[in-house]
Short mmCIF file of C-alpha atoms in Angstrom, two decimals:
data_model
loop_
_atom_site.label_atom_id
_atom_site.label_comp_id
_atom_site.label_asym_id
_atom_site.label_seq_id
_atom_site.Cartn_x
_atom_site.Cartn_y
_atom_site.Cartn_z
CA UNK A 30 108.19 125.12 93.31
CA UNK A 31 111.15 126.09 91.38
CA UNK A 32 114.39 124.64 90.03
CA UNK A 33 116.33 126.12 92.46
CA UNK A 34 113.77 125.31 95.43
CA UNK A 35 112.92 122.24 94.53
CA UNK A 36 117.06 121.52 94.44
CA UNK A 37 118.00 122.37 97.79
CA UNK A 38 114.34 121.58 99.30
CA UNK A 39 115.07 118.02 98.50
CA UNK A 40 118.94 118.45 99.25
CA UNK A 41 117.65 119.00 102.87
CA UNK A 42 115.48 116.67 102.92
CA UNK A 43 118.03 113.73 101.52
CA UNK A 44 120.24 114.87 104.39
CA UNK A 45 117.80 114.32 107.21
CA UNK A 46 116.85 110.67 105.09
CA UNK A 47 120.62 110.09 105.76
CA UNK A 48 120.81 111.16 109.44
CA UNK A 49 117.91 108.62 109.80
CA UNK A 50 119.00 106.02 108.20
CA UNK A 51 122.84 106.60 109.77
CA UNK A 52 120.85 106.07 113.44
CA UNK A 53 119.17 102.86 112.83
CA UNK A 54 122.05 101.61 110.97
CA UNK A 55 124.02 102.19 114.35
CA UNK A 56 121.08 100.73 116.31
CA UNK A 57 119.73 97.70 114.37
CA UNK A 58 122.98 96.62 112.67
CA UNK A 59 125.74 97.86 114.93
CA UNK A 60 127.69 99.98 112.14
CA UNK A 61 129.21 103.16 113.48
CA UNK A 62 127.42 106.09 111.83
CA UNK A 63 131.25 107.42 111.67
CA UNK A 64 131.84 103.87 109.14
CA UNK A 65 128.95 104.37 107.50
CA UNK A 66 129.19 108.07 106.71
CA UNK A 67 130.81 108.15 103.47
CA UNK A 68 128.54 105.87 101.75
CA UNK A 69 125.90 107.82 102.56
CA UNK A 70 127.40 110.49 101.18
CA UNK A 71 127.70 109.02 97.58
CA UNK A 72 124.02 107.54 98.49
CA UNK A 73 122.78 111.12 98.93
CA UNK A 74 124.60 112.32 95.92
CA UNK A 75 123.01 109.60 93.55
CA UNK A 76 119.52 110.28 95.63
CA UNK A 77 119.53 114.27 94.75
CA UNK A 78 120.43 113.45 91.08
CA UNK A 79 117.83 111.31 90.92
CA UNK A 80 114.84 113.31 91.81
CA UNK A 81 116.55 115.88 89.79
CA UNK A 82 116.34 114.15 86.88
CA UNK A 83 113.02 112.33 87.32
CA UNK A 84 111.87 115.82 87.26
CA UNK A 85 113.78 116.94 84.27
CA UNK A 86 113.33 114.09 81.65
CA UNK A 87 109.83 113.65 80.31
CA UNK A 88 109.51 109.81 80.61
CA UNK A 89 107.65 109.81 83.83
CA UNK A 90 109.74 107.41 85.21
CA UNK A 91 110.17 107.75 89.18
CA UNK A 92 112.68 108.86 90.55
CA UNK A 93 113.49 105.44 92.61
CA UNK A 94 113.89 103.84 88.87
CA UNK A 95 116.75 106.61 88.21
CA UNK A 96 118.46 105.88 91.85
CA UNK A 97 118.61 102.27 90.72
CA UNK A 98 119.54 102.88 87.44
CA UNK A 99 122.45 105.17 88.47
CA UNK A 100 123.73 102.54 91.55
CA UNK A 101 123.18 99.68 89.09
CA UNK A 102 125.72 101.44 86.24
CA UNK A 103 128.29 102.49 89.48
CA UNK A 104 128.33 98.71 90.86
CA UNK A 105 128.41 96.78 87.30
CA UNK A 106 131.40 94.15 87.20
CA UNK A 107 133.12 95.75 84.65
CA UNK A 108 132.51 99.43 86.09
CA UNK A 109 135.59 100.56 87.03
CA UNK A 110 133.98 102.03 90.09
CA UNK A 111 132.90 98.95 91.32
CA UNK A 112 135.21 98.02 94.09
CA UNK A 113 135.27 101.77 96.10
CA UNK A 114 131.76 102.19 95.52
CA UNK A 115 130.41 98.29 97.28
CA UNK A 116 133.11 99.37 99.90
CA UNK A 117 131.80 101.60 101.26
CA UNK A 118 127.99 101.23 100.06
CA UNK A 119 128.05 98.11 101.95
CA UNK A 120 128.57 99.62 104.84
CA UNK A 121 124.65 100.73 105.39
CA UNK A 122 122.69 97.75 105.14
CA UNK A 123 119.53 97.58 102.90
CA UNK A 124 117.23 97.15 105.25
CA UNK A 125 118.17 100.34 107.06
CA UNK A 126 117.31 101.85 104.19
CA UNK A 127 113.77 100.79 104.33
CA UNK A 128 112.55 101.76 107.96
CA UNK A 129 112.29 105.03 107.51
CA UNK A 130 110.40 104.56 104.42
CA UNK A 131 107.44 102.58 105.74
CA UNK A 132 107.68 104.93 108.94
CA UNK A 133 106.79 108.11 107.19
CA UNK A 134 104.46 106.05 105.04
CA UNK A 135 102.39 104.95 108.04
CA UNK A 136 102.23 108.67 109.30
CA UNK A 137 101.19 109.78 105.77
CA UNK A 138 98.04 107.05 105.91
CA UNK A 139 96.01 109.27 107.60
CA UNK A 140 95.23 111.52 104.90
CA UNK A 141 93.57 108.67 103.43
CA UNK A 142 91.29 108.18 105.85
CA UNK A 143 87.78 109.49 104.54
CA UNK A 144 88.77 107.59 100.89
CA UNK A 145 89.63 104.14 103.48
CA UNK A 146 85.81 104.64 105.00
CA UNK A 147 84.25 104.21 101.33
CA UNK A 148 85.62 101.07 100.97
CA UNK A 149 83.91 97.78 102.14
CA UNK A 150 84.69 94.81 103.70
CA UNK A 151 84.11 93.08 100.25
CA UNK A 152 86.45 94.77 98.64
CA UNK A 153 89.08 94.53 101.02
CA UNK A 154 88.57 90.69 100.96
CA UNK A 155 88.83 90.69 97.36
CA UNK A 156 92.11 92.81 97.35
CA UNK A 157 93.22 89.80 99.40
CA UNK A 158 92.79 87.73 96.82
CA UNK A 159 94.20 89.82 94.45
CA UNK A 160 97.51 90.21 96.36
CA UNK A 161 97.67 86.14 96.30
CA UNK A 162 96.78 85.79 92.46
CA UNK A 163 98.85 88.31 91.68
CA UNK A 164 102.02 86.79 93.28
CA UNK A 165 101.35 83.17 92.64
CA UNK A 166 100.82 83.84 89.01
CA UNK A 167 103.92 84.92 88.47
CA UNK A 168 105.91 82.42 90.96
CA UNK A 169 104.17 79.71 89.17
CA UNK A 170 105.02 81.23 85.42
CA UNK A 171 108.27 81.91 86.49
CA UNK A 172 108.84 78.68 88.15
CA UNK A 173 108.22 76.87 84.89
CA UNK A 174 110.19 78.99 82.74
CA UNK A 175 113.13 78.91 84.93
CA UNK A 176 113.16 74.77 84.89
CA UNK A 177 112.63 74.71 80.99
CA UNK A 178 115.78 77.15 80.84
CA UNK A 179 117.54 74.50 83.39
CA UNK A 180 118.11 77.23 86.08
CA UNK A 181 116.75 75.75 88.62
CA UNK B 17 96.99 110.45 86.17
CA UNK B 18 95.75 110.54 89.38
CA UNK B 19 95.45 113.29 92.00
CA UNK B 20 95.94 110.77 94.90
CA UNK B 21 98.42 111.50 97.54
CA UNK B 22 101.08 108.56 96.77
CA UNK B 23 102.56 106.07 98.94
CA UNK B 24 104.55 104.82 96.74
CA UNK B 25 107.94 104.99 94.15
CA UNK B 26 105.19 106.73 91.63
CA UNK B 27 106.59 110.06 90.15
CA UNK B 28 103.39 110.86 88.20
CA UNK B 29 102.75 114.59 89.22
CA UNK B 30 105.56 117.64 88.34
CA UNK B 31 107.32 120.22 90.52
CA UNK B 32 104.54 122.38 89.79
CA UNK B 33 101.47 121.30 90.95
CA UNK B 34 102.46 121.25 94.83
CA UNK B 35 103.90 117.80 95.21
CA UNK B 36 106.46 118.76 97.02
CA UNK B 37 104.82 122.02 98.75
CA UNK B 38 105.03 120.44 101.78
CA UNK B 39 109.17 120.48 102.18
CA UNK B 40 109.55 123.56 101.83
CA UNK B 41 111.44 124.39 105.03
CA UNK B 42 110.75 128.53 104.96
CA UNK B 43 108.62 128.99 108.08
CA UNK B 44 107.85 125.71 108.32
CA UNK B 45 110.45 124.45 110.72
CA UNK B 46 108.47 122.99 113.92
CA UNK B 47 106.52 120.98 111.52
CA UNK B 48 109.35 119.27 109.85
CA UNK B 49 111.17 119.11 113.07
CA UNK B 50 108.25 117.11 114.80
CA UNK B 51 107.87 114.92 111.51
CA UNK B 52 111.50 113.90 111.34
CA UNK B 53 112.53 113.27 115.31
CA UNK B 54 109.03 111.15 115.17
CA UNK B 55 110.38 109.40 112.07
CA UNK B 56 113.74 108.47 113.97
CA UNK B 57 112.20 107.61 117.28
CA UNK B 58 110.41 105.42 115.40
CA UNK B 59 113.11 103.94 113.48
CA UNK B 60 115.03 103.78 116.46
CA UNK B 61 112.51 101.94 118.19
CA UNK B 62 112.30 99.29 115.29
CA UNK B 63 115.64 98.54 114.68
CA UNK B 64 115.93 98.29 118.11
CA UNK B 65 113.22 95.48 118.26
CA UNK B 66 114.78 93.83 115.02
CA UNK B 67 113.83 91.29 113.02
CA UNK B 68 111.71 88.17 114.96
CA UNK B 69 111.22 85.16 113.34
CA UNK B 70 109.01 82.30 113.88
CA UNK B 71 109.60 79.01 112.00
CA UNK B 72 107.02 77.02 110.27
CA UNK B 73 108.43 73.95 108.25
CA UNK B 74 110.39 75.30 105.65
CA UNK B 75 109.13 79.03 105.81
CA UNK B 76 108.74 81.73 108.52
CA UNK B 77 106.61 84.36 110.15
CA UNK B 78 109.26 86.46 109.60
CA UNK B 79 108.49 90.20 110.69
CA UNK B 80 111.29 92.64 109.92
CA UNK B 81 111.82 96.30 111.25
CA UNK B 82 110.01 98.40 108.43
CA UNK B 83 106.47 96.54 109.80
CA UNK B 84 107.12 97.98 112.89
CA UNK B 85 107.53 101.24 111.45
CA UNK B 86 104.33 100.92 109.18
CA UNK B 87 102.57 99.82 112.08
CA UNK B 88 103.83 102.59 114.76
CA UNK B 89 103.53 105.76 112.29
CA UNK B 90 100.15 104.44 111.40
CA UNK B 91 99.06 104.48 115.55
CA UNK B 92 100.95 108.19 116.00
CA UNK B 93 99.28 109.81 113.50
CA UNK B 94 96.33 112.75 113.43
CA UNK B 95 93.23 110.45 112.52
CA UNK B 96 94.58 107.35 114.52
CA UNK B 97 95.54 107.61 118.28
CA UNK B 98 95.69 111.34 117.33
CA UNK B 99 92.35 111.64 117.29
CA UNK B 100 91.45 110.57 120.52
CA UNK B 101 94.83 111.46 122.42
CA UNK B 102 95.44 115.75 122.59
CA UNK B 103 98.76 115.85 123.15
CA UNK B 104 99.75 113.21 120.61
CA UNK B 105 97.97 115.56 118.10
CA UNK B 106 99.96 118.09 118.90
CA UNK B 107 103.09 116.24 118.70
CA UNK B 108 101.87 114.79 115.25
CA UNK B 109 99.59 117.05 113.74
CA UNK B 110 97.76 117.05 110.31
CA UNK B 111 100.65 118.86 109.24
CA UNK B 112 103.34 115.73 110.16
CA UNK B 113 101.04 113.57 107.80
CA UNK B 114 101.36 116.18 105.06
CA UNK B 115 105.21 116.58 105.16
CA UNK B 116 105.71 112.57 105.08
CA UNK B 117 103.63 111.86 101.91
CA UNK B 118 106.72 113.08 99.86
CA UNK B 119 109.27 112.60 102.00
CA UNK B 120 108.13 108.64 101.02
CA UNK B 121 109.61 109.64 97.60
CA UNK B 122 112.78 111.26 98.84
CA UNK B 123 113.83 108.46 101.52
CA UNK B 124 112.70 105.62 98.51
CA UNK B 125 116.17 106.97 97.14
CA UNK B 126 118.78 105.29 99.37
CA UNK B 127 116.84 102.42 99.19
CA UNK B 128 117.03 102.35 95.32
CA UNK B 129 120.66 102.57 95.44
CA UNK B 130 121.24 100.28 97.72
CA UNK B 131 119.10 98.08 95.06
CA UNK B 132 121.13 98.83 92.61
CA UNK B 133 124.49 97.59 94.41
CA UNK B 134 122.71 94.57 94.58
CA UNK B 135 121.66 94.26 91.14
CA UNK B 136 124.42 95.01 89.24
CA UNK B 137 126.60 92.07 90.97
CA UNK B 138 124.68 89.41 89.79
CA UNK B 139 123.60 91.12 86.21
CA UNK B 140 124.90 88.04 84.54
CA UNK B 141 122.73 86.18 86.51
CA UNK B 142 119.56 88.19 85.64
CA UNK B 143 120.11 88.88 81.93
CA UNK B 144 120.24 84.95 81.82
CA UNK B 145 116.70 84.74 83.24
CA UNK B 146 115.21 87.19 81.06
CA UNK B 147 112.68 85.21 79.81
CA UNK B 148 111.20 84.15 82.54
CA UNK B 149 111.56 87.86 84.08
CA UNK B 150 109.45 88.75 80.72
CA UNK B 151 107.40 86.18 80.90
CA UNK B 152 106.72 86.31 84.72
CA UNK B 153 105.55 89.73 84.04
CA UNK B 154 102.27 88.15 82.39
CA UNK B 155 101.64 85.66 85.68
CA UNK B 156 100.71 89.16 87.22
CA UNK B 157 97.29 88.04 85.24
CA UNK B 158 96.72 85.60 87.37
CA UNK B 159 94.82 87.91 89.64
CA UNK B 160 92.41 88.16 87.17
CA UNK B 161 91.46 84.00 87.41
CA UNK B 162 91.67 84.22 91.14
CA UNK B 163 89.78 87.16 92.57
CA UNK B 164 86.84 87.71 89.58
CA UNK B 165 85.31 84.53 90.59
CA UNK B 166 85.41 86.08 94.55
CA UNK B 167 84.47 89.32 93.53
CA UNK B 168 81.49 87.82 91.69
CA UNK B 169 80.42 85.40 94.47
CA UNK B 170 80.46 88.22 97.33
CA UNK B 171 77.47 89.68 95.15
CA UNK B 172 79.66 92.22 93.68
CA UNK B 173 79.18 93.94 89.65
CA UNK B 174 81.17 96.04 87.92
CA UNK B 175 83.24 96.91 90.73
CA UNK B 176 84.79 93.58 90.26
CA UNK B 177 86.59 94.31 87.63
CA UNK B 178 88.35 97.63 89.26
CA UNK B 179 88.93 95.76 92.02
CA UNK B 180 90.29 92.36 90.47
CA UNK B 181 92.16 93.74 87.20
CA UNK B 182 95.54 94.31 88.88
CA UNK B 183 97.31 94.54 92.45
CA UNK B 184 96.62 98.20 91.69
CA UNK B 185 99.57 100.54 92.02
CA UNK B 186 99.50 104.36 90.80
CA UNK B 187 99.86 103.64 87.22
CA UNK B 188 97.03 101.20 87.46
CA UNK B 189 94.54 103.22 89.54
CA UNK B 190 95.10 106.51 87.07
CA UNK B 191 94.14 103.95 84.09
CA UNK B 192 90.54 102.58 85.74
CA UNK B 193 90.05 105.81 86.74
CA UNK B 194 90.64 107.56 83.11
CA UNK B 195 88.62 104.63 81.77
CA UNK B 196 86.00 104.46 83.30
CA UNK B 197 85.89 107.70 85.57
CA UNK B 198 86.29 108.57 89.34
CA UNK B 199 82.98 107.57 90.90
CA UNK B 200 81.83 104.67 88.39
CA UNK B 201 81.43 101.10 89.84
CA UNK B 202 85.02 100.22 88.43
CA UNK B 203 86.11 103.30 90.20
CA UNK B 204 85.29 102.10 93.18
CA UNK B 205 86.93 98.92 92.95
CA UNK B 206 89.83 99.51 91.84
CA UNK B 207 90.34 102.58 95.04
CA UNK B 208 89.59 99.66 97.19
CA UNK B 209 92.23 97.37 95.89
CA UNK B 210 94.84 100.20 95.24
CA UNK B 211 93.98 101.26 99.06
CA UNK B 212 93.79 97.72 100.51
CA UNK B 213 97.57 97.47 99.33
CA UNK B 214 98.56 101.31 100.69
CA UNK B 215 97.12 99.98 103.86
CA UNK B 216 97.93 96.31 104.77
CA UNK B 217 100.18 95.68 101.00
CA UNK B 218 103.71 95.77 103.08
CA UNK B 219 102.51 93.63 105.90
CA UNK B 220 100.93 91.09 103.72
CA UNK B 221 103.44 91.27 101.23
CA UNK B 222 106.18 91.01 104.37
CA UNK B 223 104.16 87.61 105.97
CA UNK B 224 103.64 85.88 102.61
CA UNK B 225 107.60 86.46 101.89
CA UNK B 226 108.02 84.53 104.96
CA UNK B 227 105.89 81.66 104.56
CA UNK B 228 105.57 81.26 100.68
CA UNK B 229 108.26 78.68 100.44
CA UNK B 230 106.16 76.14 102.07
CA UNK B 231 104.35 76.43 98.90
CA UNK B 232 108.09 73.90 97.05
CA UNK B 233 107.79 76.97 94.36
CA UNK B 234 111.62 77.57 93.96
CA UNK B 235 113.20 80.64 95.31
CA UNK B 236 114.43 82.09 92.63
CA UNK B 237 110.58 82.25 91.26
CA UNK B 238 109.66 83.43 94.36
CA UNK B 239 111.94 86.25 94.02
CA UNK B 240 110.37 87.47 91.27
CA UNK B 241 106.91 87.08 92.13
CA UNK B 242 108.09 89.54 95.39
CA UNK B 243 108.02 92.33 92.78
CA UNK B 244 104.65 93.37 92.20
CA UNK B 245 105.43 97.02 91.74
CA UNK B 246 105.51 98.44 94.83
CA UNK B 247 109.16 98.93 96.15
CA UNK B 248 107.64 99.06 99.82
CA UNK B 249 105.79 96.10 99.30
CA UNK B 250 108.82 94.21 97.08
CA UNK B 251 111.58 95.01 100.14
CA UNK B 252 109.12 93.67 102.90
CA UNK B 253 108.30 90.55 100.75
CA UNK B 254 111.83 89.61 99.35
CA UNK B 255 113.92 90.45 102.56
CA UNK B 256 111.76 87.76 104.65
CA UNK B 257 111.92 85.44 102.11
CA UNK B 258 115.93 86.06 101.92
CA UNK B 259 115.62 85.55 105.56
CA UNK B 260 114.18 81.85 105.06
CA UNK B 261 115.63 80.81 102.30
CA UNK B 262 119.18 79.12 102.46
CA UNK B 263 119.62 77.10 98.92
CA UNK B 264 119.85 81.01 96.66
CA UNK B 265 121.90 83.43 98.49
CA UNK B 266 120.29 86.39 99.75
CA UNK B 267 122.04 89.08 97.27
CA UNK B 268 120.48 87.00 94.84
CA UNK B 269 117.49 86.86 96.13
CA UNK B 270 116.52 90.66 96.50
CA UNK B 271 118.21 91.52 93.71
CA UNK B 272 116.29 89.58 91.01
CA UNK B 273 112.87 91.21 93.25
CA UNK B 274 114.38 94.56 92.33
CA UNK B 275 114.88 93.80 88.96
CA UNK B 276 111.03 92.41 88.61
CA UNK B 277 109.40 95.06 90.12
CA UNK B 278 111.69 97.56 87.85
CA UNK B 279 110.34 95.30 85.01
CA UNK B 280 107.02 95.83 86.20
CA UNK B 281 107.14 99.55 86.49
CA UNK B 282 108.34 99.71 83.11
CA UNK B 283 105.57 97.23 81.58
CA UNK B 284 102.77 97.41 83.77
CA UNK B 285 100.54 99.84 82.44
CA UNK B 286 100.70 98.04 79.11
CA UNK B 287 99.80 94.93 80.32
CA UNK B 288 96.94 96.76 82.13
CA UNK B 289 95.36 98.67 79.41
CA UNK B 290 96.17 96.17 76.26
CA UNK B 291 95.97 92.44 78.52
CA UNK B 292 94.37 92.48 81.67
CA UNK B 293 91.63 95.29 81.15
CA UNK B 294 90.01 93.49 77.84
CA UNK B 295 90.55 90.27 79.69
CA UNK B 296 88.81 90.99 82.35
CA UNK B 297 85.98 92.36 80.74
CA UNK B 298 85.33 89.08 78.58
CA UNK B 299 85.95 87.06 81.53
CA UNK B 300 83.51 88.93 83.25
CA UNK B 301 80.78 88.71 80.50
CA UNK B 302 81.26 85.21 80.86
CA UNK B 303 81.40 84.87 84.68
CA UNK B 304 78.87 86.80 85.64
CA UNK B 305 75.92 85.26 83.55
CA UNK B 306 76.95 81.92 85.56
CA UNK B 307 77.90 83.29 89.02
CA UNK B 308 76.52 86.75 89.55
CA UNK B 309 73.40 85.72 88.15
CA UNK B 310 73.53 88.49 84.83
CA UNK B 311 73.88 92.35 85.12
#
């Protein structure tokens, strides 16, 4: 796909992420997608520039880690666009954000299938395991470090 | 790296090689239109539901909207209920599954800002836990100590150390794989891991966020731990434990998951391929004379 394509392919497709998210906003936290609408606007903004750029600068570093990036530099407390930007980012709550994610991530598990049908019960036990060990090692490690810093 | 269709924040593979074929709108317009009404019905259904919660002690079965939506587009689609149900298949073809693999990458955007909002706020805050947010990075390892010895007792080999080297995101998978190639033993184990985590990661992930607190590990830790580099898996797991937890405020809380599972975007495959894949080896040289009985 090319520059151009790829541009207002994923413009498009940023707009129907924000119709989406707009509705469920409305639905599971009561905001009025009227409210809401400007944020998203910015949100989509800072969402188009970010694939943009993931694509552009060789550091193979995804796209989300751009969006944050961006956001993060926009909402610093010594940005000067701090205050107008939380207003009316604050307006679509995170988790709004997230549905839709996980939504077309379920419908897109089906492509896996065949690969899912390789793999055993064993394995699937010890991924289990892995998700534990993996999270408790680094609750524990930074449990400690936090209490020898006196944080917590 | 790898050729596998992502469900996740990975941004491996370029415009060119037909990523993002499948939104291209040009005479493609039923398809997206079924994808993206089933995508809000579904959302709408969800939020609808809302979050339940179910105490236990001082944690939660906490189960948020996006596990609902995991769980429903999961049922709707071509080789689930699909499969057996005509008219669903029709509704949600092959071609619905197709179009959502990258819209995952697009609709991860709003989410990352909204991260951002909530990181930059308490940036004070984070830069003054950077050592343990460096050091936290290495307690990823711990996977290593826990699921080998597992592996090795369920009779596996060398697919134990695919499977046990990491939790197994993109960057992770296209390592074993380039390592040790495609259809090798550690090939094989590290798919299952990497696909374990595409299939049940969020739910897990979203439970364990929930109830980890029962655990008297403090928040703040557990925070971090929520970001094991998967932002699907990091939102599910660090919004039910914000739910629970009343002693860190809940800004705080998903915004120093964010920054970990930045963190470990950023030094993951390092760890991988200089720590945790030498490590693993030794430790399995060492295991698997005393619990798998020798190669």
């Amino acid at each position: 796909m090319e520059r151009t394509a790829f541009v207002l392919n994923a413009l498009k497709m940023m707009v129907v992420v924000g119709i989406i998210i707009l509705v469920g906003n409305q639905v599971g936290y009561g905001v009025s997608i009227v409210a809401a609408l400007p944020g998203m606007v910015m949100i989509i903004a800072i969402g188009l520039v970010s694939l943009v750029l993931a694509q552009e600068i060789p550091l193979k570093l995804p796209a989300f880690a751009y969006a944050i990036f961006i956001a993060t530099l926009l909402a610093l407390p010594f940005s000067p666009t701090q205050d107008i930007f939380l207003q009316f980012t604050d307006r679509i709550n995170f988790l709004a954000t997230a549905t839709p994610i996980l939504a077309y991530a379920g419908l897109s598990i089906s492509l896996q299938m065949d690969r899912l049908k390789q793999v055993g019960w064993k394995l699937v036990l010890v991924a289990i395991f892995v998700f534990f060990g993996t999270f408790f090692g680094s609750a524990i490690v930074a449990h400690i470090v936090l209490s020898l810093q006196g944080i917590i | 790296m790898s050729s596998n269709k992502s469900l996740d924040d990975s941004s491996e593979e370029t415009i060119g090689n037909g990523r993002w074929d499948p939104l291209r709108t040009a005479g493609r317009w039923s398809f997206h239109l079924k994808a993206h009404l089933l995508v809000l019905l579904i959302v709408i259904v969800a939020e609808a539901i809302g979050t339940l919660e179910y105490s236990v002690g001082p944690g939660a079965v906490v189960i948020i909207p996006m596990l609902y939506a995991v769980v429903f587009g999961m049922l709707l689609s071509y080789r689930a209920l699909g499969a057996y149900i005509t008219q669903l298949r029709q509704v949600a073809p092959k071609e619905v599954s197709v179009i959502s693999s990258p819209m995952i990458i697009v609709c991860l955007m709003p989410l990352g800002v909204k991260y951002g909002t909530l990181v930059a706020p308490s940036f004070w805050e984070i830069v003054g836990a950077g050592p343990a947010f460096l050091l936290q990075e290495l307690g990823n390892l711990g996977t290593i100590f826990v699921a080998l010895p597992i592996a090795l007792l369920l009779g596996l080999k060398r697919e134990a150390i695919g499977a046990a080297v990491s939790i197994a995101r993109e960057p992770t998978l296209g390592i074993i794989t380039d390592l040790y190639g495609p259809d090798s033993p550690e090939g094989i184990g590290v798919l299952g891991t990497y696909l374990t985590g595409t299939l049940l990661g969020t739910l897990f992930f979203g439970l364990l966020g929930g109830l980890a607190p029962l655990t008297g590990i403090h928040p703040l830790a557990l925070s971090m731990a929520c970001g094991i580099g998967s932002a699907s898996m990091m939102t599910a797991c660090s919004a039910s434990l914000a739910q629970v937890v009343t002693a860190v405020p809940e800004e705080q809380v998903l915004s120093f998951a964010a920054t970990s599972n930045l963190l470990t975007g950023l030094t993951g495959v390092y760890v991988v391929l200089f720590v945790a894949v030498p490590l693993i080896n030794k430790l399995y040289a060492i295991m698997s004379t005393v619990i798998g009985g020798g190669q």
